[in-house]
Amino acid sequence: MENVLVLENVKKAFGALKVTDDVSLTVPRGQALGIIGPNGAGKSTLFNLITGNILPDAGRVVLMGQDVTRAPAMKRVRMGVGRSFQIPQPFGGMTVFENLLTAAAFGRGLPEGQVSEDCADILLRIGLLPRANQLAGSLSLLDRKRLELGRAMATAPHLLLLDEIAGGLTEAECHALTDTIRALHGEGITIIWIEHVLHALNAVVERLLVLDFGRVIGLGAPDAIMASKEVREIYLGIEA
Amino acid sequence: MQAHVTTRTRASTIAAFAAIALILIGFALPAFASRVMIQDMFFILTMLMLAQLWNLIAGYGGMVSVGQQAFVGIGAYAMFGGVLIWGWDPVAAIILGGFAALALSVPMAFFAFRLHGAYFAIGTWVVAEVTRLLVAQWRALGGGTGTSLPRHVTANIWGVDWVADLFDVRQAAARDILAYWLALALCILTIGAIYWLLRSRTGLALAAVRDNDEAARSVGVDARRVKWMVFLAAGFMTGLVGALIYMQTARISPDAAFSVTTWTAYVIFIVVIGGIGRLEGPILGVLVFWGLQSAFADYGSWYLFALGVIAIVVMIFAPRGLWGLVADRTGLALFPVQRRLILPER
C-alpha cells in the first residue's frame, strides 16, 4: 500500500459545467502535493470528491488501496482522511476544545476519555491552548484557521487535505502556520494543499499540480511547474 | 500532556443538591397542597416536559418541528384506545401512547428529513394535520367529537383507592394526585435522560450537527443517525406525556389533542422565552408561562396577543431567552454540558 490516494479518470459536472474533467492522480505515502489554479478551476470540488462530500459521475477514487468511490464521507474520515475547509466551519456553539474532542472521538472512533489528552497536545501545538474553553464562534480569523487545522489533525489523518489555509493571514501568521504544516509533513503525514499563497506552498510541497477548467494542465516539481510557459500564461496571467 | 476534562461547576454541584431536595418536596407535596395547586403543578410539569423535548430536537438538534401535537394527540388516542377497546388500565395504557407516537415518528421523520428549514417545520405540521384528520374518522373513539373515559374506569385506576385512603380525599382528587406523581416521575426521567444524552458522546455529535452539518460529517459524525435517534426518542416521550395529560383530563377530542396552539405554539413560547438550547431555559420559561396564564388567561384573545408581544420583545432584546440573560451576566449553568479542559497549575 504505497499510494495513499489514487484518482482514476474522475469526472464531475454540475449541469453543463465540467468542474472535474477526467482527472487522474497518484499520491504516494508521505508526499506533500500542492494544488494551484485560478478561481473556479475546480480545486475545492476535487477535495470534495476525495472526502466524499460529493460523489463523482465517473471514474474511481482509491484510498489506502481501497475503492471508496461511493463510500460516504464519514467512512473516509475513519480511514484517515482529514480536511480543513476554505471558509472556516467551526462548531460555533462549542468550545475550541470540544471542537477537537468531537473530531477525535468520532474521526478515530474512540471514547472521549482516550483522546482528550491528545486534543490538549494538538491545541498546544497550534497555539490555541489558551483559548481551549472559549466558544469557537468567538474566534478571530487566524484562530479559526488554526482551529480548522487542529480539528483535521484531531481525526489522526494519514492524508491531510488543506484548503487555502494560509489565505487572508499576515506574513507572520502565515509563517507560523506553515511551520506547523511542515512539521506534520515531517512526521510522515501525506498532505494535499490547495493554496494561492505560493511562497508558503512552495516551502512545503514536493510536487505541484495545476488545475484549470477542471483539467490537470501541469504536474511536476514546483520549480519546473512555475517556470513552464503554459502555467505562467494561464495561472499567473502573464503574457509570454 | 497532563490534563483533565470536567463539566462540573460549583453552581452545578449546589444545583444537584437543590434538585434532590426539590424532588423530595415534590413527592411529598400532595400531603399539604390543595387540589388546585396539584392541578397547577401537573400542568407545569407536563408543559415542562413538552418544552424540554421540543428544545432537544429544535434547540440541540436544529430540527424546528411544528408538528409535536401529532405525538401528543396520537399518544392520547392510543391510551384511550387501550382503555376503551382492549380494556387496559389507563396507567398501563400510557405506555401504548409512547409506542404509538414512536410508530408515527418514523414516517414523519422519513418525510420531514428530506426537507430543510422552514420546509421541515411545515412538513411536520402537515403530518400532524393529516394524523388529526385520520383520527377524527376513528368512530370507536367518538370520531370528530371525541369521547370520555367512563366513570367505572376512572374510579378504578390502579392506585387511586390507595391514594384516596392515604390522603383521605375523594377519588377525583386522588386521580389528580396520581397523575401528578406520574408527571413528576416522568419529568425527572425526561430531564435526567436529556441531560445524560447531552453529556454523552451523542451530545457532542448532536451539538456538532446543530452548529455545522457538513463539518460534522467531515470529522466522522453520522449526522443522519443522530437526528433520527433524537427525533424518535423525543416522539416516544412526547407520546407518553400526551397520554398522561389525557389520562388526567379523561376527556378527549381530535381538535384538543391535536391542537397546534396548545401543544406546539405554547411549547415554543416557553422554550424561546426561557432560552433555547439549554436545559435551564424551559424550566424558567414554563414558570413565566404559568404565571402569565394564571394572571391573564381570562382576557381571552388579549391574552394571546400579549403572549405574542412578549415573545417578540424577548426575541429582540434577549435572543437567547431569559436564562440566556442570566447566564451571560453570571456565567451560571445549573446543568453544565460544556466539557472544560483543566490544565495543571504551572
XYZ file of C-alpha atoms in Angstrom:
586
model
C 0.000 0.000 0.000
C 2.394 2.650 -1.195
C -0.186 5.022 -2.618
C -2.388 6.864 -0.175
C -4.603 8.264 -2.914
C -5.313 7.212 -6.475
C -7.781 9.056 -8.708
C -8.620 7.313 -11.984
C -10.331 9.375 -14.703
C -12.581 11.133 -12.199
C -15.336 13.251 -13.727
C -17.913 15.562 -12.201
C -20.236 18.028 -13.902
C -22.741 20.477 -12.463
C -25.197 20.791 -15.342
C -23.197 21.639 -18.448
C -20.199 22.800 -16.430
C -17.426 20.202 -16.170
C -15.830 21.027 -12.826
C -13.670 17.921 -12.768
C -12.737 16.776 -16.241
C -11.037 13.386 -16.404
C -8.592 13.879 -13.540
C -6.113 11.106 -12.760
C -3.635 11.433 -9.945
C -1.477 9.224 -7.735
C -0.181 10.441 -4.379
C 2.413 8.190 -2.712
C 2.608 7.854 1.067
C 4.371 10.711 2.792
C 4.298 13.125 -0.130
C 3.210 16.755 0.082
C 1.367 17.832 -3.048
C 0.343 21.402 -3.796
C -2.625 22.320 -5.982
C -2.833 25.683 -7.710
C -5.132 27.124 -10.302
C -7.358 30.139 -10.901
C -10.618 30.624 -9.022
C -13.308 28.274 -10.307
C -10.746 25.777 -11.616
C -12.375 23.015 -9.571
C -9.833 22.753 -6.755
C -12.285 22.586 -3.860
C -14.546 20.244 -5.837
C -11.599 17.892 -6.227
C -11.259 17.889 -2.423
C -14.959 17.187 -2.005
C -14.614 14.227 -4.357
C -11.727 12.865 -2.288
C -13.542 13.363 1.044
C -16.846 12.028 -0.247
C -18.848 15.224 0.280
C -19.543 14.943 -3.465
C -19.735 11.696 -5.456
C -18.192 11.570 -8.951
C -20.168 10.974 -12.165
C -17.486 8.628 -13.463
C -14.057 7.325 -12.534
C -12.618 5.738 -9.421
C -11.375 7.048 -6.067
C -8.983 4.728 -4.226
C -7.829 5.488 -0.679
C -5.157 3.363 1.029
C -5.647 0.718 -1.645
C -9.408 0.526 -1.124
C -12.019 1.608 -3.666
C -14.129 4.279 -1.914
C -15.777 5.824 -4.994
C -19.283 5.547 -3.486
C -18.317 5.486 0.210
C -19.788 8.222 2.456
C -17.608 10.990 3.913
C -17.913 9.539 7.405
C -16.281 6.263 6.406
C -13.405 8.037 4.663
C -12.663 10.065 7.796
C -12.362 6.806 9.735
C -9.951 5.571 7.058
C -7.751 8.571 7.756
C -8.788 11.483 5.546
C -8.735 14.788 7.435
C -9.733 18.066 5.813
C -9.847 21.773 6.530
C -12.430 23.990 4.865
C -11.587 27.002 2.712
C -14.069 29.099 4.671
C -13.607 28.007 8.310
C -16.573 25.944 9.517
C -16.150 25.773 13.286
C -18.779 24.279 15.576
C -19.508 27.802 16.809
C -21.610 26.906 19.834
C -18.976 24.534 21.192
C -15.664 25.386 22.793
C -12.384 25.112 20.923
C -11.508 22.031 22.960
C -14.895 20.438 22.261
C -14.380 21.026 18.533
C -11.235 18.921 18.684
C -12.759 16.405 21.072
C -15.651 15.760 18.676
C -13.284 15.335 15.740
C -11.010 12.999 17.703
C -13.781 10.896 19.244
C -15.721 10.397 16.005
C -12.881 10.581 13.495
C -10.968 7.862 15.306
C -13.973 6.033 16.746
C -12.565 6.186 20.283
C -14.146 7.167 23.624
C -13.747 10.808 24.702
C -11.571 9.849 27.653
C -8.948 8.250 25.447
C -8.478 11.254 23.179
C -8.767 14.270 25.473
C -5.052 14.479 26.332
C -4.153 14.181 22.681
C -6.526 17.061 21.925
C -4.771 19.184 24.537
C -1.436 18.368 22.875
C -2.762 19.440 19.479
C -4.086 22.686 20.989
C -0.656 23.389 22.426
C 0.913 22.702 19.076
C -1.317 25.017 17.064
C -1.195 27.722 19.724
C -4.835 27.540 20.775
C -4.361 26.101 24.251
C -5.058 29.472 25.964
C -8.418 29.560 24.152
C -9.346 25.935 24.846
C -12.511 26.743 26.798
C -13.635 29.665 24.639
C -16.554 29.330 22.222
C -15.267 28.643 18.719
C -17.761 31.137 17.279
C -15.936 33.980 19.018
C -12.513 33.326 17.443
C -10.599 35.661 15.106
C -9.833 34.636 11.524
C -6.327 33.393 12.368
C -7.622 31.321 15.264
C -10.404 29.910 13.092
C -7.805 28.811 10.561
C -5.760 27.248 13.334
C -8.874 25.504 14.574
C -9.543 24.134 11.081
C -6.048 22.651 11.076
C -6.339 21.397 14.658
C -9.679 19.756 14.071
C -8.360 17.988 10.993
C -5.291 16.860 12.983
C -7.537 15.555 15.759
C -9.020 12.937 13.428
C -5.493 11.426 13.219
C -5.310 11.580 9.418
C -2.961 9.657 7.132
C -3.984 12.058 4.396
C -4.473 15.727 5.278
C -6.336 17.996 2.854
C -5.772 21.716 3.401
C -7.962 24.173 1.506
C -6.417 27.676 1.332
C -5.492 27.602 4.970
C -2.966 30.448 4.583
C -5.334 32.769 2.714
C -6.065 36.085 4.405
C -3.336 35.801 7.015
C -0.495 38.241 7.674
C 3.055 37.311 6.773
C 3.976 36.345 10.347
C 0.777 34.368 10.925
C 1.274 32.560 7.657
C 4.812 31.674 8.649
C 3.785 30.082 11.949
C 1.068 28.036 10.249
C 3.458 26.872 7.536
C 5.927 25.719 10.195
C 3.245 23.538 11.779
C 2.266 22.060 8.428
C 5.893 21.328 7.564
C 6.331 19.609 10.911
C 3.261 17.430 10.247
C 4.715 16.534 6.875
C 7.979 15.628 8.641
C 6.030 13.141 10.743
C 5.077 11.261 7.610
C 1.543 12.575 7.054
C 0.609 12.791 3.392
C -0.573 16.295 2.545
C -2.533 17.781 -0.331
C -2.671 21.549 -0.073
C -4.674 23.991 -2.185
C -3.170 27.460 -1.893
C -2.864 30.827 -3.590
C -0.073 31.950 -1.253
C 2.648 30.395 -3.385
C 5.690 31.055 -1.213
C 4.008 29.294 1.716
C 3.059 26.386 -0.510
C 6.457 26.043 -2.139
C 8.148 25.990 1.258
C 6.436 22.668 1.981
C 5.387 20.733 -1.120
C 7.492 18.424 -3.264
C 5.123 18.310 -6.208
C 2.748 20.808 -7.731
C -0.456 20.192 -9.673
C -2.047 22.902 -11.798
C -5.773 22.764 -12.429
C -7.701 24.839 -14.961
C -11.313 24.344 -16.080
C -11.331 21.046 -14.179
C -8.372 19.636 -16.100
C -4.835 18.869 -14.984
C -2.612 21.129 -17.070
C 0.630 20.599 -15.187
C 2.088 18.194 -12.658
C 5.686 18.051 -11.519
C 8.422 19.619 -9.403
C 7.402 23.110 -8.204
C 10.328 24.858 -9.914
C 9.635 23.270 -13.258
C 5.911 23.937 -12.995
C 6.335 27.565 -12.038
C 8.758 28.038 -14.909
C 6.551 26.454 -17.565
C 5.132 28.840 -20.115
C 1.649 27.331 -20.102
C 1.261 27.714 -16.349
C 2.534 31.272 -16.365
C 0.067 32.186 -19.074
C -2.991 30.522 -17.635
C -2.423 30.778 -13.943
C -0.469 33.936 -13.443
C -1.986 35.713 -16.411
C 1.437 36.816 -17.657
C 1.793 37.327 -21.367
C 4.748 35.281 -22.536
C 0.077 16.422 28.366
C -1.330 16.063 31.861
C -4.818 17.491 31.730
C -8.288 16.513 32.715
C -11.758 17.279 31.499
C -14.744 18.281 33.596
C -18.243 19.571 33.120
C -18.840 20.283 36.779
C -19.057 23.804 38.186
C -19.673 24.927 41.746
C -23.155 26.112 40.797
C -23.940 22.708 39.305
C -22.930 20.907 42.491
C -25.222 23.170 44.512
C -27.940 22.733 41.873
C -27.670 18.945 42.176
C -28.370 19.093 45.929
C -31.180 21.600 45.401
C -32.688 19.297 42.764
C -32.725 16.353 45.164
C -34.425 18.487 47.827
C -36.986 19.755 45.301
C -37.743 16.217 44.149
C -38.358 15.055 47.722
C -40.612 18.052 48.405
C -42.311 17.383 45.081
C -43.256 13.838 46.000
C -44.460 14.900 49.460
C -46.453 17.856 48.077
C -49.894 16.154 47.987
C -49.715 15.810 51.782
C -50.087 19.543 52.294
C -51.056 21.158 48.962
C -54.569 21.983 47.784
C -56.149 20.181 44.835
C -55.852 23.317 42.695
C -52.148 23.513 43.399
C -51.698 19.850 42.466
C -53.509 20.518 39.189
C -51.328 23.561 38.535
C -48.217 21.529 39.234
C -49.445 18.839 36.842
C -49.886 21.492 34.170
C -46.418 22.934 34.831
C -44.707 19.540 34.793
C -46.361 18.308 31.611
C -45.725 21.564 29.747
C -42.140 21.485 31.016
C -41.646 18.005 29.588
C -43.073 19.007 26.205
C -40.824 22.074 26.237
C -37.710 20.064 27.126
C -38.459 17.579 24.363
C -39.038 20.300 21.777
C -35.871 22.009 22.999
C -33.993 18.740 22.492
C -34.933 18.385 18.839
C -35.029 22.105 17.919
C -32.546 23.717 20.298
C -29.955 20.962 20.321
C -30.794 19.064 17.147
C -31.650 22.071 14.963
C -34.917 20.422 13.818
C -37.635 23.031 14.252
C -40.774 20.896 14.375
C -44.217 22.486 14.383
C -45.853 19.068 14.491
C -45.318 17.941 18.072
C -49.097 17.975 18.608
C -49.173 14.869 16.406
C -47.315 12.927 19.109
C -49.394 14.347 21.956
C -52.598 13.516 20.067
C -51.658 10.057 18.853
C -50.274 9.198 22.307
C -53.508 10.302 23.960
C -55.695 8.475 21.457
C -53.667 5.273 21.732
C -54.118 5.428 25.509
C -57.888 5.884 25.069
C -57.925 3.030 22.559
C -56.100 0.773 25.007
C -58.659 1.546 27.697
C -61.899 1.624 25.693
C -61.196 -1.105 23.135
C -58.846 -3.514 24.885
C -59.845 -2.792 28.459
C -56.381 -1.824 29.700
C -55.866 0.152 32.872
C -55.271 3.850 31.933
C -51.910 3.937 33.709
C -50.709 0.882 31.796
C -52.162 2.274 28.566
C -49.876 5.325 28.826
C -47.061 3.138 27.526
C -49.202 2.402 24.458
C -49.259 6.149 23.846
C -45.465 6.223 23.785
C -45.208 3.405 21.278
C -47.960 4.820 19.057
C -46.084 8.136 18.926
C -42.845 6.287 18.193
C -44.562 4.474 15.335
C -45.812 7.794 13.951
C -42.429 9.494 14.290
C -40.830 7.026 11.849
C -42.878 8.058 8.783
C -42.807 11.690 9.917
C -39.013 11.664 10.094
C -38.787 9.781 6.812
C -40.853 12.526 5.168
C -39.621 15.620 7.005
C -35.881 14.804 6.963
C -35.953 15.348 3.212
C -36.907 18.953 3.931
C -34.864 21.725 5.479
C -35.501 24.892 7.495
C -38.977 26.324 7.069
C -39.979 23.420 4.817
C -39.135 20.990 7.597
C -41.376 22.928 10.003
C -44.276 22.983 7.545
C -43.736 19.312 6.707
C -44.109 18.272 10.336
C -47.234 20.408 10.651
C -48.754 18.763 7.583
C -48.131 15.296 9.019
C -49.774 16.375 12.281
C -52.851 17.718 10.480
C -53.194 14.567 8.397
C -52.984 12.482 11.557
C -55.675 14.617 13.211
C -57.993 14.162 10.225
C -57.419 10.407 10.222
C -58.006 10.065 13.960
C -61.247 12.079 13.603
C -62.512 9.169 11.465
C -61.982 6.716 14.339
C -65.653 6.024 15.219
C -64.881 3.741 18.175
C -63.276 6.738 19.909
C -66.008 9.220 19.109
C -64.838 10.443 15.691
C -64.700 14.209 15.332
C -66.481 14.952 18.614
C -64.294 12.794 20.817
C -65.138 10.761 23.889
C -64.581 10.368 27.631
C -63.184 7.680 29.880
C -66.236 6.107 31.578
C -66.689 6.591 35.282
C -66.151 2.929 36.174
C -62.733 3.166 34.518
C -61.553 6.410 36.095
C -62.743 5.270 39.518
C -60.733 2.072 39.295
C -57.372 3.279 38.013
C -54.502 1.396 39.630
C -53.526 3.026 42.890
C -56.391 5.538 43.093
C -58.029 3.795 46.075
C -54.709 3.594 47.843
C -54.030 7.320 47.281
C -57.590 8.188 48.367
C -57.060 6.278 51.620
C -53.586 7.670 52.171
C -54.602 11.332 51.969
C -58.250 10.841 52.910
C -59.527 12.520 49.730
C -62.215 11.686 47.184
C -61.475 9.611 44.110
C -61.360 12.554 41.693
C -58.759 14.301 43.848
C -56.852 11.042 44.247
C -56.719 10.679 40.474
C -55.176 14.155 40.237
C -52.562 13.221 42.827
C -51.749 10.006 40.997
C -51.422 11.876 37.683
C -49.230 14.471 39.389
C -46.899 11.814 40.793
C -46.625 10.151 37.402
C -45.898 13.549 35.821
C -43.218 14.274 38.415
C -41.560 10.894 37.902
C -41.733 11.187 34.123
C -40.397 14.748 34.269
C -37.385 13.687 36.348
C -36.833 10.853 33.899
C -37.123 13.167 30.885
C -34.762 15.852 32.173
C -32.367 13.216 33.511
C -32.329 11.357 30.199
C -31.789 14.524 28.148
C -29.014 15.671 30.476
C -27.355 12.261 30.281
C -27.658 12.300 26.485
C -26.096 15.751 26.172
C -23.161 14.751 28.350
C -22.629 11.544 26.416
C -20.760 11.116 23.167
C -24.050 11.573 21.326
C -24.338 15.034 22.891
C -21.115 16.093 21.180
C -22.385 14.735 17.877
C -25.713 16.498 18.306
C -24.087 19.857 19.052
C -21.746 19.449 16.087
C -24.624 18.650 13.720
C -26.589 21.644 15.054
C -23.645 24.005 14.547
C -22.493 22.740 11.160
C -23.890 19.691 9.443
C -21.241 19.486 6.725
C -18.296 19.947 9.086
C -19.785 17.332 11.423
C -19.823 14.771 8.612
C -16.257 15.720 7.757
C -14.991 14.724 11.189
C -16.805 11.394 11.105
C -20.112 12.200 12.811
C -23.040 10.209 11.456
C -25.391 13.203 11.240
C -28.380 11.254 9.916
C -28.222 8.641 12.635
C -28.009 11.252 15.399
C -31.011 13.163 14.051
C -33.105 10.020 13.679
C -32.233 8.876 17.169
C -33.142 12.162 18.824
C -36.309 12.666 16.791
C -37.638 9.183 17.575
C -36.758 9.420 21.252
C -38.494 12.812 21.532
C -41.516 11.413 19.679
C -41.799 8.478 22.069
C -41.510 10.661 25.166
C -43.957 13.262 23.787
C -46.447 10.442 23.218
C -46.114 9.349 26.848
C -46.726 12.911 28.018
C -49.772 13.240 25.739
C -51.239 10.014 27.105
C -50.617 11.148 30.671
C -52.259 14.548 30.091
C -55.410 12.905 28.731
C -55.457 10.296 31.460
C -55.820 13.215 33.854
C -58.470 15.116 31.875
C -60.292 11.845 30.995
C -61.942 13.551 28.008
C -60.545 13.744 24.505
C -61.366 15.257 21.108
C -59.231 15.466 17.960
C -59.235 19.270 17.947
C -57.952 19.490 21.525
C -55.496 16.589 21.412
C -54.001 17.717 18.097
C -54.080 21.452 18.893
C -51.111 23.198 17.323
C -51.656 26.176 19.646
C -51.589 24.266 22.908
C -49.015 21.577 22.198
C -46.631 23.379 19.900
C -47.103 27.187 19.907
C -47.228 27.443 23.724
C -44.358 24.997 23.959
C -42.231 27.034 21.563
C -43.168 30.158 23.528
C -41.908 28.520 26.728
C -38.613 27.500 25.176
C -37.996 30.805 23.399
C -38.861 32.900 26.478
C -36.746 30.757 28.780
C -33.796 30.210 26.487
C -33.392 27.759 23.643
C -30.565 25.237 23.574
C -30.116 24.915 27.318
C -31.854 22.779 29.913
C -32.451 25.680 32.316
C -34.377 27.656 29.662
C -37.633 25.663 29.586
C -37.711 25.477 33.397
C -37.652 29.259 33.676
C -39.908 29.583 30.635
C -42.649 27.325 31.976
C -42.791 29.285 35.240
C -43.157 32.557 33.330
C -45.806 30.989 31.092
C -47.740 29.611 34.045
C -47.593 32.992 35.775
C -48.920 34.752 32.677
C -51.602 32.149 32.174
C -52.905 32.319 35.740
C -52.886 36.107 35.727
C -54.245 36.894 32.270
C -55.933 33.830 30.772
C -59.378 35.353 31.496
C -58.737 38.129 28.987
C -59.296 35.773 26.046
C -57.699 36.847 22.806
C -55.959 39.794 24.506
C -54.029 37.189 26.434
C -52.772 35.559 23.226
C -51.977 38.993 21.857
C -49.913 39.750 24.975
C -48.062 36.412 24.701
C -47.114 37.298 21.133
C -45.843 40.736 22.124
C -43.796 39.289 24.996
C -42.283 36.662 22.711
C -41.289 39.344 20.182
C -39.793 41.610 22.861
C -37.764 38.755 24.335
C -36.560 37.653 20.892
C -35.351 41.175 20.119
C -33.783 42.088 23.452
C -32.778 38.660 24.746
C -32.380 36.408 21.732
C -31.112 33.612 23.932
C -34.029 33.885 26.321
C -34.316 34.980 29.930
C -31.924 32.293 31.094
C -29.534 33.479 28.389
C -29.530 36.884 30.110
C -28.765 35.282 33.460
C -26.057 33.043 32.024
C -24.386 35.887 30.120
C -24.262 38.097 33.215
C -23.208 35.465 35.726
C -21.853 32.519 33.745
C -24.230 30.368 35.750
C -25.011 26.854 34.476
C -27.151 24.547 36.576
C -26.930 21.706 34.078
C -23.496 22.221 32.542
C -22.762 20.175 29.439
C -19.680 22.059 28.310
C -16.518 19.968 28.603
C -13.844 22.213 30.020
C -10.168 21.404 29.746
C -8.419 21.841 33.072
C -4.648 22.132 32.935
C -2.375 21.561 35.921
C -1.014 24.707 37.593
C 2.428 25.605 36.369
